[in-house]
mmCIF file of C-alpha atoms and ligand atoms in Angstrom:
data_model
loop_
_atom_site.group_PDB
_atom_site.id
_atom_site.type_symbol
_atom_site.label_atom_id
_atom_site.label_comp_id
_atom_site.label_asym_id
_atom_site.label_seq_id
_atom_site.Cartn_x
_atom_site.Cartn_y
_atom_site.Cartn_z
ATOM 1 C CA MET A 273 -129.183 -26.086 -121.586
ATOM 2 C CA PRO A 274 -132.322 -23.371 -123.485
ATOM 3 C CA GLN A 275 -135.023 -25.557 -121.337
ATOM 4 C CA LEU A 276 -133.548 -25.163 -117.925
ATOM 5 C CA ALA A 277 -132.695 -22.197 -118.214
ATOM 6 C CA THR A 278 -136.496 -21.576 -119.577
ATOM 7 C CA LEU A 279 -137.633 -24.086 -116.742
ATOM 8 C CA LYS A 280 -136.078 -21.405 -114.035
ATOM 9 C CA ARG A 281 -137.956 -18.319 -115.844
ATOM 10 C CA ALA A 282 -141.174 -20.736 -115.574
ATOM 11 C CA ALA A 283 -140.117 -20.794 -111.958
ATOM 12 C CA ARG A 284 -138.940 -17.181 -111.450
ATOM 13 C CA PRO A 285 -140.948 -16.240 -107.933
ATOM 14 C CA GLN A 286 -143.839 -13.576 -108.488
ATOM 15 C CA ARG A 287 -142.429 -10.659 -106.724
ATOM 16 C CA VAL A 288 -139.398 -10.713 -108.215
ATOM 17 C CA VAL A 289 -141.145 -10.651 -112.328
ATOM 18 C CA LYS A 290 -142.992 -7.326 -110.296
ATOM 19 C CA GLU A 291 -140.096 -5.987 -109.387
ATOM 20 C CA ARG A 292 -138.391 -6.099 -112.330
ATOM 21 C CA ARG A 293 -141.104 -4.646 -115.097
ATOM 22 C CA ALA A 294 -141.188 -1.870 -112.779
ATOM 23 C CA LYS A 295 -137.428 -1.558 -113.217
ATOM 24 C CA SER A 296 -137.731 -1.785 -117.057
ATOM 25 C CA ALA A 297 -140.859 0.566 -116.875
ATOM 26 C CA ARG A 298 -138.332 3.213 -114.573
ATOM 27 C CA LEU A 299 -136.022 3.351 -117.686
ATOM 28 C CA LEU A 300 -138.110 3.668 -119.740
ATOM 29 C CA HIS A 301 -138.164 7.802 -118.466
ATOM 30 C CA GLU A 302 -135.857 9.938 -119.697
ATOM 31 C CA ARG A 303 -135.617 13.445 -118.681
ATOM 32 C CA ASN A 304 -137.723 16.193 -120.735
ATOM 33 C CA CYS A 305 -134.130 17.998 -122.077
ATOM 34 C CA SER A 306 -133.600 19.909 -125.255
ATOM 35 C CA VAL A 307 -129.897 19.535 -125.335
ATOM 36 C CA GLY A 308 -130.611 15.860 -125.563
ATOM 37 C CA ARG A 309 -133.784 15.975 -128.134
ATOM 38 C CA THR A 310 -130.720 18.480 -130.107
ATOM 39 C CA VAL A 311 -127.646 15.731 -130.239
ATOM 40 C CA ALA A 312 -130.406 12.535 -130.879
ATOM 41 C CA ILE A 313 -130.695 14.909 -134.420
ATOM 42 C CA LEU A 314 -127.118 15.146 -134.602
ATOM 43 C CA SER A 315 -125.504 11.613 -133.952
ATOM 44 C CA ASP A 316 -125.821 10.773 -137.123
ATOM 45 C CA SER A 317 -122.537 10.776 -138.058
ATOM 46 C CA TRP A 318 -123.876 10.860 -142.109
ATOM 47 C CA ALA A 319 -126.380 13.359 -140.949
ATOM 48 C CA PHE A 320 -124.921 15.451 -139.302
ATOM 49 C CA LEU A 321 -122.978 14.950 -142.277
ATOM 50 C CA VAL A 322 -125.317 15.975 -145.291
ATOM 51 C CA LEU A 323 -126.532 19.224 -142.755
ATOM 52 C CA ARG A 324 -123.017 20.324 -143.025
ATOM 53 C CA GLU A 325 -122.359 20.341 -146.405
ATOM 54 C CA SER A 326 -125.584 22.727 -146.613
ATOM 55 C CA TYR A 327 -123.608 24.348 -144.556
ATOM 56 C CA PHE A 328 -121.714 25.173 -147.306
ATOM 57 C CA GLY A 329 -123.811 25.166 -150.158
ATOM 58 C CA ALA A 330 -125.108 22.088 -151.515
ATOM 59 C CA THR A 331 -127.783 21.592 -152.121
ATOM 60 C CA ARG A 332 -128.363 18.540 -154.997
ATOM 61 C CA PHE A 333 -127.829 15.127 -154.302
ATOM 62 C CA GLU A 334 -124.623 14.535 -156.483
ATOM 63 C CA THR A 335 -122.865 16.629 -154.433
ATOM 64 C CA PHE A 336 -123.976 15.766 -151.133
ATOM 65 C CA GLN A 337 -122.361 12.578 -153.196
ATOM 66 C CA LEU A 338 -118.816 14.068 -154.462
ATOM 67 C CA ALA A 339 -118.262 16.029 -150.900
ATOM 68 C CA LEU A 340 -118.321 12.928 -149.074
ATOM 69 C CA GLY A 341 -118.284 10.485 -150.811
ATOM 70 C CA ILE A 342 -121.913 8.564 -149.302
ATOM 71 C CA PRO A 343 -123.296 5.720 -150.333
ATOM 72 C CA ARG A 344 -126.772 6.650 -152.141
ATOM 73 C CA GLN A 345 -128.573 4.544 -151.147
ATOM 74 C CA THR A 346 -128.227 6.313 -148.002
ATOM 75 C CA LEU A 347 -127.878 9.890 -148.976
ATOM 76 C CA THR A 348 -131.758 9.564 -150.433
ATOM 77 C CA GLN A 349 -132.525 7.973 -146.710
ATOM 78 C CA ARG A 350 -130.795 10.703 -144.478
ATOM 79 C CA LEU A 351 -132.143 13.451 -147.205
ATOM 80 C CA ARG A 352 -135.980 12.656 -146.737
ATOM 81 C CA VAL A 353 -135.193 12.286 -142.671
ATOM 82 C CA LEU A 354 -133.695 15.478 -142.254
ATOM 83 C CA THR A 355 -136.690 16.656 -144.564
ATOM 84 C CA ALA A 356 -138.662 15.087 -142.392
ATOM 85 C CA GLN A 357 -137.701 16.761 -139.563
ATOM 86 C CA GLY A 358 -137.986 19.862 -140.847
ATOM 87 C CA LEU A 359 -134.143 21.153 -140.710
ATOM 88 C CA LEU A 360 -133.921 20.540 -144.898
ATOM 89 C CA ARG A 361 -136.889 21.269 -148.107
ATOM 90 C CA ARG A 362 -137.223 19.544 -150.937
ATOM 91 C CA VAL A 363 -137.617 22.230 -153.910
ATOM 92 C CA GLN A 364 -138.663 20.827 -157.510
ATOM 93 C CA TYR A 365 -136.563 22.964 -159.712
ATOM 94 C CA SER A 366 -136.665 20.802 -163.145
ATOM 95 C CA GLU A 367 -139.596 20.454 -164.504
ATOM 96 C CA ARG A 368 -137.881 17.515 -167.943
ATOM 97 C CA PRO A 369 -136.692 15.357 -166.146
ATOM 98 C CA LYS A 370 -138.029 15.745 -162.715
ATOM 99 C CA ARG A 371 -135.788 17.029 -160.506
ATOM 100 C CA SER A 372 -135.538 18.212 -156.912
ATOM 101 C CA GLU A 373 -133.046 20.243 -154.406
ATOM 102 C CA TYR A 374 -132.341 20.415 -151.480
ATOM 103 C CA ARG A 375 -132.351 23.636 -149.371
ATOM 104 C CA LEU A 376 -132.181 24.513 -145.405
ATOM 105 C CA THR A 377 -135.145 25.880 -143.823
ATOM 106 C CA THR A 378 -135.021 28.192 -141.131
ATOM 107 C CA MET A 379 -135.133 25.960 -138.310
ATOM 108 C CA GLY A 380 -131.862 24.134 -140.449
ATOM 109 C CA LEU A 381 -130.330 27.297 -141.156
ATOM 110 C CA ASP A 382 -131.291 27.933 -136.753
ATOM 111 C CA LEU A 383 -128.646 24.918 -136.027
ATOM 112 C CA TYR A 384 -125.801 26.840 -137.494
ATOM 113 C CA PRO A 385 -124.545 28.531 -134.339
ATOM 114 C CA VAL A 386 -124.450 24.805 -132.541
ATOM 115 C CA MET A 387 -122.568 24.602 -135.096
ATOM 116 C CA MET A 388 -119.617 26.932 -134.694
ATOM 117 C CA ALA A 389 -120.420 26.257 -130.811
ATOM 118 C CA LEU A 390 -118.375 22.820 -131.501
ATOM 119 C CA LEU A 391 -116.579 25.149 -134.071
ATOM 120 C CA SER A 392 -115.283 26.903 -131.636
ATOM 121 C CA PHE A 393 -114.782 24.236 -128.910
ATOM 122 C CA GLY A 394 -113.081 21.604 -131.700
ATOM 123 C CA ASP A 395 -110.935 24.865 -132.880
ATOM 124 C CA LYS A 396 -109.598 25.687 -128.922
ATOM 125 C CA TRP A 397 -109.148 21.916 -127.005
ATOM 126 C CA LEU A 398 -107.893 19.771 -130.484
ATOM 127 C CA CYS A 399 -105.864 21.425 -133.228
ATOM 128 C CA ARG A 400 -102.809 19.802 -131.102
ATOM 129 C CA SER A 401 -101.078 22.618 -132.013
ATOM 130 C CA LYS A 402 -102.079 22.930 -135.694
ATOM 131 C CA LYS A 403 -103.697 26.069 -137.560
ATOM 132 C CA PRO A 404 -107.910 25.670 -137.074
ATOM 133 C CA PRO A 405 -108.910 23.700 -140.602
ATOM 134 C CA ILE A 406 -111.506 25.815 -141.120
ATOM 135 C CA GLN A 407 -110.763 30.683 -141.401
ATOM 136 C CA LEU A 408 -114.702 31.857 -140.279
ATOM 137 C CA VAL A 409 -114.985 35.400 -142.066
ATOM 138 C CA HIS A 410 -117.693 37.821 -140.730
ATOM 139 C CA ASN A 411 -119.024 39.384 -143.861
ATOM 140 C CA LEU A 412 -121.416 41.906 -141.657
ATOM 141 C CA CYS A 413 -117.860 43.162 -139.664
ATOM 142 C CA GLY A 414 -114.631 41.662 -142.031
ATOM 143 C CA SER A 415 -112.436 40.476 -139.473
ATOM 144 C CA VAL A 416 -111.656 36.653 -138.997
ATOM 145 C CA CYS A 417 -113.716 35.587 -136.168
ATOM 146 C CA HIS A 418 -113.572 32.823 -133.335
ATOM 147 C CA PRO A 419 -116.969 31.953 -132.707
ATOM 148 C CA ILE A 420 -118.405 33.043 -128.803
ATOM 149 C CA VAL A 421 -121.234 32.270 -126.910
ATOM 150 C CA ALA A 422 -123.588 34.761 -125.079
ATOM 151 C CA CYS A 423 -126.142 36.021 -122.721
ATOM 152 C CA SER A 424 -129.127 36.964 -124.548
ATOM 153 C CA HIS A 425 -129.841 39.946 -122.779
ATOM 154 C CA CYS A 426 -125.914 41.433 -122.065
ATOM 155 C CA LYS A 427 -124.394 39.752 -124.710
ATOM 156 C CA GLU A 428 -121.511 39.250 -122.815
ATOM 157 C CA GLU A 429 -120.049 35.946 -122.847
ATOM 158 C CA VAL A 430 -120.797 33.187 -120.742
ATOM 159 C CA THR A 431 -119.356 29.359 -118.638
ATOM 160 C CA ALA A 432 -120.603 26.994 -115.915
ATOM 161 C CA ARG A 433 -120.441 29.619 -113.410
ATOM 162 C CA SER A 434 -122.097 31.948 -114.245
ATOM 163 C CA VAL A 435 -125.397 30.805 -114.972
ATOM 164 C CA LYS A 436 -127.743 29.060 -112.470
ATOM 165 C CA TYR A 437 -130.924 26.572 -113.647
ATOM 166 C CA ARG A 438 -134.111 26.006 -113.141
ATOM 167 C CA ASP A 439 -137.487 24.613 -113.587
ATOM 168 C CA GLY A 440 -139.288 25.382 -117.068
ATOM 169 C CA PRO A 441 -143.088 24.669 -117.953
ATOM 170 C CA GLY A 442 -141.923 21.892 -120.229
ATOM 171 C CA ALA A 443 -139.939 20.781 -117.173
ATOM 172 C CA GLY A 444 -141.019 17.004 -116.527
ATOM 173 C CA VAL A 445 -139.866 13.097 -117.836
ATOM 174 C CA THR A 446 -140.570 12.015 -121.211
ATOM 175 C CA PRO A 447 -140.878 7.999 -121.374
ATOM 176 C CA VAL A 448 -138.926 6.686 -124.285
ATOM 177 C CA LEU A 449 -139.743 4.485 -126.337
ATOM 178 C CA ALA A 450 -138.138 0.126 -125.908
ATOM 179 C CA GLY A 451 -134.843 -0.358 -127.667
ATOM 180 C CA LYS A 452 -134.041 3.496 -128.370
ATOM 181 C CA ARG A 453 -132.458 4.080 -124.883
ATOM 182 C CA TYR A 454 -129.741 1.815 -126.259
ATOM 183 C CA ARG A 455 -129.181 1.961 -130.188
ATOM 184 C CA ARG A 456 -125.685 3.034 -130.866
ATOM 185 C CA SER A 457 -125.054 6.585 -132.282
ATOM 186 C CA SER A 458 -123.641 5.648 -135.461
ATOM 187 C CA ASP A 459 -119.990 4.975 -136.467
ATOM 188 C CA PRO A 460 -117.997 7.526 -135.527
ATOM 189 C CA ALA A 461 -115.071 6.655 -138.255
ATOM 190 C CA VAL A 462 -117.841 8.214 -141.104
ATOM 191 C CA LEU A 463 -117.214 11.874 -139.181
ATOM 192 C CA ASP A 464 -114.204 11.482 -141.303
ATOM 193 C CA ARG A 465 -115.707 11.817 -144.676
ATOM 194 C CA GLY A 466 -115.301 14.747 -146.300
ATOM 195 C CA ARG A 467 -113.282 16.960 -145.031
ATOM 196 C CA PRO A 468 -111.425 17.578 -142.268
ATOM 197 C CA SER A 469 -113.251 19.748 -139.979
ATOM 198 C CA MET A 470 -113.336 19.877 -135.991
ATOM 199 C CA VAL A 471 -117.549 20.341 -135.840
ATOM 200 C CA ALA A 472 -116.327 16.707 -136.270
ATOM 201 C CA ALA A 473 -113.500 16.376 -134.130
ATOM 202 C CA THR A 474 -116.239 17.709 -130.999
ATOM 203 C CA LEU A 475 -118.383 15.395 -131.911
ATOM 204 C CA LYS A 476 -116.647 12.917 -132.047
ATOM 205 C CA ILE A 477 -115.859 12.992 -128.685
ATOM 206 C CA ILE A 478 -119.369 13.285 -127.235
ATOM 207 C CA GLY A 479 -121.271 13.424 -130.109
ATOM 208 C CA ASP A 480 -122.544 10.409 -129.042
ATOM 209 C CA ARG A 481 -125.572 10.275 -127.284
ATOM 210 C CA TRP A 482 -125.162 8.639 -123.777
ATOM 211 C CA THR A 483 -121.701 10.459 -123.483
ATOM 212 C CA PHE A 484 -124.094 13.489 -123.360
ATOM 213 C CA MET A 485 -125.981 12.578 -121.747
ATOM 214 C CA VAL A 486 -123.649 11.859 -118.676
ATOM 215 C CA ILE A 487 -121.731 15.635 -119.794
ATOM 216 C CA THR A 488 -124.577 17.657 -119.301
ATOM 217 C CA GLU A 489 -125.740 16.443 -116.073
ATOM 218 C CA ALA A 490 -122.474 16.597 -115.165
ATOM 219 C CA PHE A 491 -123.251 20.371 -116.012
ATOM 220 C CA PHE A 492 -126.281 20.170 -113.570
ATOM 221 C CA GLY A 493 -124.419 19.343 -110.761
ATOM 222 C CA ILE A 494 -123.872 15.040 -110.806
ATOM 223 C CA ARG A 495 -120.126 13.826 -110.184
ATOM 224 C CA GLN A 496 -120.659 9.884 -108.670
ATOM 225 C CA PHE A 497 -121.670 6.988 -110.244
ATOM 226 C CA ASP A 498 -125.363 6.436 -108.580
ATOM 227 C CA GLN A 499 -126.339 10.002 -109.156
ATOM 228 C CA TRP A 500 -126.156 8.982 -112.972
ATOM 229 C CA GLN A 501 -127.097 5.680 -112.551
ATOM 230 C CA GLN A 502 -129.948 7.305 -111.216
ATOM 231 C CA LYS A 503 -131.018 10.675 -112.923
ATOM 232 C CA LEU A 504 -130.114 8.339 -116.340
ATOM 233 C CA GLY A 505 -130.575 4.751 -115.422
ATOM 234 C CA ILE A 506 -127.937 4.126 -117.762
ATOM 235 C CA ALA A 507 -126.942 0.460 -117.327
ATOM 236 C CA PRO A 508 -123.416 0.858 -115.406
ATOM 237 C CA ASN A 509 -121.520 -0.683 -117.628
ATOM 238 C CA ILE A 510 -122.186 1.299 -120.493
ATOM 239 C CA LEU A 511 -121.612 4.614 -117.906
ATOM 240 C CA THR A 512 -118.350 2.872 -116.998
ATOM 241 C CA ASP A 513 -117.760 2.514 -120.721
ATOM 242 C CA ARG A 514 -118.784 6.460 -121.743
ATOM 243 C CA LEU A 515 -116.581 7.113 -118.425
ATOM 244 C CA ASN A 516 -113.428 5.993 -118.793
ATOM 245 C CA ARG A 517 -113.877 6.914 -122.345
ATOM 246 C CA LEU A 518 -113.915 11.337 -121.449
ATOM 247 C CA VAL A 519 -111.181 10.609 -118.710
ATOM 248 C CA ALA A 520 -108.990 9.085 -121.355
ATOM 249 C CA ASP A 521 -110.600 12.348 -123.781
ATOM 250 C CA GLY A 522 -109.764 14.612 -121.320
ATOM 251 C CA ILE A 523 -112.682 16.048 -120.784
ATOM 252 C CA PHE A 524 -113.430 14.703 -116.779
ATOM 253 C CA GLU A 525 -110.420 13.704 -114.643
ATOM 254 C CA ARG A 526 -111.065 10.679 -112.105
ATOM 255 C CA ARG A 527 -110.550 11.344 -108.153
ATOM 256 C CA LYS A 528 -111.126 9.723 -105.320
ATOM 257 C CA TYR A 529 -113.761 11.511 -102.140
ATOM 258 C CA GLN A 530 -113.537 8.398 -100.204
ATOM 259 C CA ASP A 531 -111.191 6.329 -98.181
ATOM 260 C CA LEU A 532 -112.591 3.577 -97.145
ATOM 261 C CA PRO A 533 -113.783 1.186 -99.285
ATOM 262 C CA GLU A 534 -112.714 3.474 -101.881
ATOM 263 C CA ARG A 535 -114.957 5.942 -104.336
ATOM 264 C CA PHE A 536 -114.079 8.314 -107.524
ATOM 265 C CA GLU A 537 -115.925 11.093 -108.743
ATOM 266 C CA TYR A 538 -115.769 12.899 -111.772
ATOM 267 C CA ARG A 539 -114.758 15.731 -112.406
ATOM 268 C CA PHE A 540 -114.644 18.549 -115.236
ATOM 269 C CA THR A 541 -111.112 19.487 -116.624
ATOM 270 C CA GLU A 542 -110.572 23.483 -118.231
ATOM 271 C CA MET A 543 -110.993 21.589 -121.538
ATOM 272 C CA GLY A 544 -114.848 19.529 -120.063
ATOM 273 C CA LYS A 545 -115.542 23.276 -118.858
ATOM 274 C CA ASP A 546 -115.448 24.170 -121.518
ATOM 275 C CA LEU A 547 -118.390 22.054 -123.764
ATOM 276 C CA TYR A 548 -120.068 24.616 -122.045
ATOM 277 C CA GLY A 549 -120.936 26.635 -124.994
ATOM 278 C CA ALA A 550 -121.588 23.881 -127.126
ATOM 279 C CA LEU A 551 -123.981 22.531 -124.678
ATOM 280 C CA ILE A 552 -126.336 25.768 -124.099
ATOM 281 C CA ALA A 553 -125.921 26.037 -127.901
ATOM 282 C CA MET A 554 -128.108 23.064 -127.991
ATOM 283 C CA LEU A 555 -130.144 23.881 -124.610
ATOM 284 C CA ARG A 556 -131.573 26.971 -127.336
ATOM 285 C CA TRP A 557 -132.438 25.351 -130.128
ATOM 286 C CA GLY A 558 -134.207 22.463 -129.260
ATOM 287 C CA ASP A 559 -136.729 24.928 -126.143
ATOM 288 C CA ARG A 560 -136.986 27.105 -129.952
ATOM 289 C CA TRP A 561 -138.082 23.476 -132.373
ATOM 290 C CA LEU A 562 -138.421 20.317 -130.749
ATOM 291 C CA SER A 563 -139.982 21.910 -127.364
ATOM 292 C CA ARG A 564 -142.335 23.244 -128.698
ATOM 293 C CA ASP A 565 -140.588 27.197 -126.309
ATOM 294 C CA GLU A 566 -141.600 24.923 -124.074
ATOM 295 C CA PRO A 567 -138.056 25.184 -122.230
ATOM 296 C CA PRO A 568 -137.523 22.231 -119.573
ATOM 297 C CA THR A 569 -135.029 24.925 -118.326
ATOM 298 C CA ILE A 570 -134.433 27.688 -117.723
ATOM 299 C CA LEU A 571 -130.669 29.439 -117.434
ATOM 300 C CA THR A 572 -130.549 32.482 -115.631
ATOM 301 C CA HIS A 573 -127.677 34.440 -115.839
ATOM 302 C CA TYR A 574 -125.089 36.028 -112.844
ATOM 303 C CA GLY A 575 -123.722 38.588 -114.150
ATOM 304 C CA CYS A 576 -125.892 40.370 -115.401
ATOM 305 C CA SER A 577 -129.277 38.817 -113.212
ATOM 306 C CA ALA A 578 -132.277 38.266 -116.583
ATOM 307 C CA ASP A 579 -133.229 34.922 -117.639
ATOM 308 C CA PHE A 580 -130.786 34.678 -120.893
ATOM 309 C CA GLN A 581 -130.734 31.820 -123.623
ATOM 310 C CA ALA A 582 -127.894 31.482 -126.004
ATOM 311 C CA THR A 583 -126.552 33.061 -128.122
ATOM 312 C CA VAL A 584 -123.200 32.720 -130.637
ATOM 313 C CA ILE A 585 -121.899 36.423 -131.627
ATOM 314 C CA CYS A 586 -118.390 37.498 -133.375
ATOM 315 C CA ASP A 587 -116.690 37.826 -130.974
ATOM 316 C CA LYS A 588 -114.511 41.083 -132.815
ATOM 317 C CA CYS A 589 -118.059 42.660 -133.336
ATOM 318 C CA ARG A 590 -120.639 40.834 -131.326
ATOM 319 C CA GLN A 591 -123.507 40.187 -133.300
ATOM 320 C CA PRO A 592 -125.010 37.004 -133.645
ATOM 321 C CA LEU A 593 -123.817 34.511 -136.028
ATOM 322 C CA HIS A 594 -125.304 33.614 -139.227
ATOM 323 C CA ALA A 595 -124.629 31.141 -141.889
ATOM 324 C CA LYS A 596 -125.307 33.623 -145.036
ATOM 325 C CA ASP A 597 -122.610 36.571 -143.310
ATOM 326 C CA MET A 598 -119.598 33.756 -143.168
ATOM 327 C CA SER A 599 -117.376 32.890 -145.608
ATOM 328 C CA TYR A 600 -114.178 30.533 -145.087
ATOM 329 C CA GLY A 601 -110.477 30.311 -146.142
ATOM 330 C CA LEU A 602 -108.818 26.692 -145.856
ATOM 331 C CA ASN A 603 -105.486 26.516 -144.383
ATOM 332 C CA TYR A 604 -105.627 22.815 -145.655
ATOM 333 C CA ARG A 605 -105.734 21.956 -149.636
ATOM 334 C CA PRO A 606 -108.889 20.904 -151.354
ATOM 335 C CA LYS A 607 -109.041 17.630 -153.209
ATOM 336 C CA GLU A 608 -108.904 17.784 -157.275
ATOM 337 C CA ASP A 609 -111.904 15.162 -157.274
ATOM 338 C CA GLY A 610 -114.024 17.755 -156.127
ATOM 339 C CA ARG A 611 -114.599 16.613 -152.874
ATOM 340 C CA ALA A 612 -113.755 18.805 -150.131
ATOM 341 C CA ARG A 613 -114.227 21.181 -152.276
ATOM 342 C CA LYS A 614 -114.067 24.785 -150.792
ATOM 343 C CA PRO A 615 -116.507 25.671 -149.169
ATOM 344 C CA GLY A 616 -119.216 28.449 -150.261
ATOM 345 C CA ARG A 617 -121.893 30.225 -148.774
ATOM 346 C CA PRO A 618 -126.023 28.443 -148.570
ATOM 347 C CA ALA A 619 -127.840 29.449 -152.364
ATOM 348 C CA ALA A 620 -131.159 28.360 -151.300
ATOM 349 C CA ILE A 621 -132.316 30.814 -147.867
ATOM 350 C CA GLU A 622 -135.695 30.162 -147.706
ATOM 351 C CA ALA A 623 -138.078 30.015 -144.517
ATOM 352 C CA ARG A 624 -139.584 27.098 -144.102
HETATM 353 ZN ZN1 LIG B 747 -125.955 38.123 -119.259
HETATM 354 ZN ZN1 LIG B 748 -117.699 40.490 -136.608
#
């Protein structure tokens, strides 16, 4: 049988081969998008967990390991990757024996608001009438706070309806390495490690890279199967799978828009619309750190008519949220063995 297959391939007309090549060349470009670049970092479950523990004050290998029950080799590898990406910085703290710790860089700390936006979504939609596991206290104003995503210009909360888009200086497409696109994100079950977390719960739904790209395009107005396929060059079976999941998770609803032939489109539910804040928080971070300040997309706020960036603020005092200004109340009991211990503040904060 394999021989037959080889023969068939050899006999394929030149035109077909050329068309296929052209098609695969098209597939290997994707639209420049700061959200996609940010998600590429966050969609690795282990890397995300390591970062989360850093925001809670972990800096040393043993602390990460104890909190997450992560295999040593995996931890070593993720710390190396996060350092190479510029989110953590390795600092030697003891000469003999030679020991290093990992501190958040400015770039790493700047991702904190994205975590807060994801947390806010999870608290609102995924707690199923239970109390959110973590209560945030904003030390600047002393209040229990809820993060909101606001316009950097007027400090009002922004929603998908109150924003319009245009291409920025970084717009265009970037070639993507073959193979890389289709790699599955790491096992979502890993996200349950360590402590109950609504950020992790949110990432479980949306943290897969394709899922994210589908959601992002939906915020740019895409609703139909063919449109996603065309924009993203996504394989039909993968797109079907992601759309079905997003419907099952309550992000999209499927609506018939034509009878003959029967055709459906996908629209955001109220819950889905609420992902917008997290999305533009990622957009801002990606623009700043991964697009060399040449944003592919520029946002304008209808409310104040200004171009703006997403800023994550305290709902009580309207000041931007930073990791160093937060403390945490736990609505769950930490385990005795030190896992899921009470979070502290990032101990060592240093610029890169
Ligand atoms: Zn505004
Ligand atoms: Zn506050």
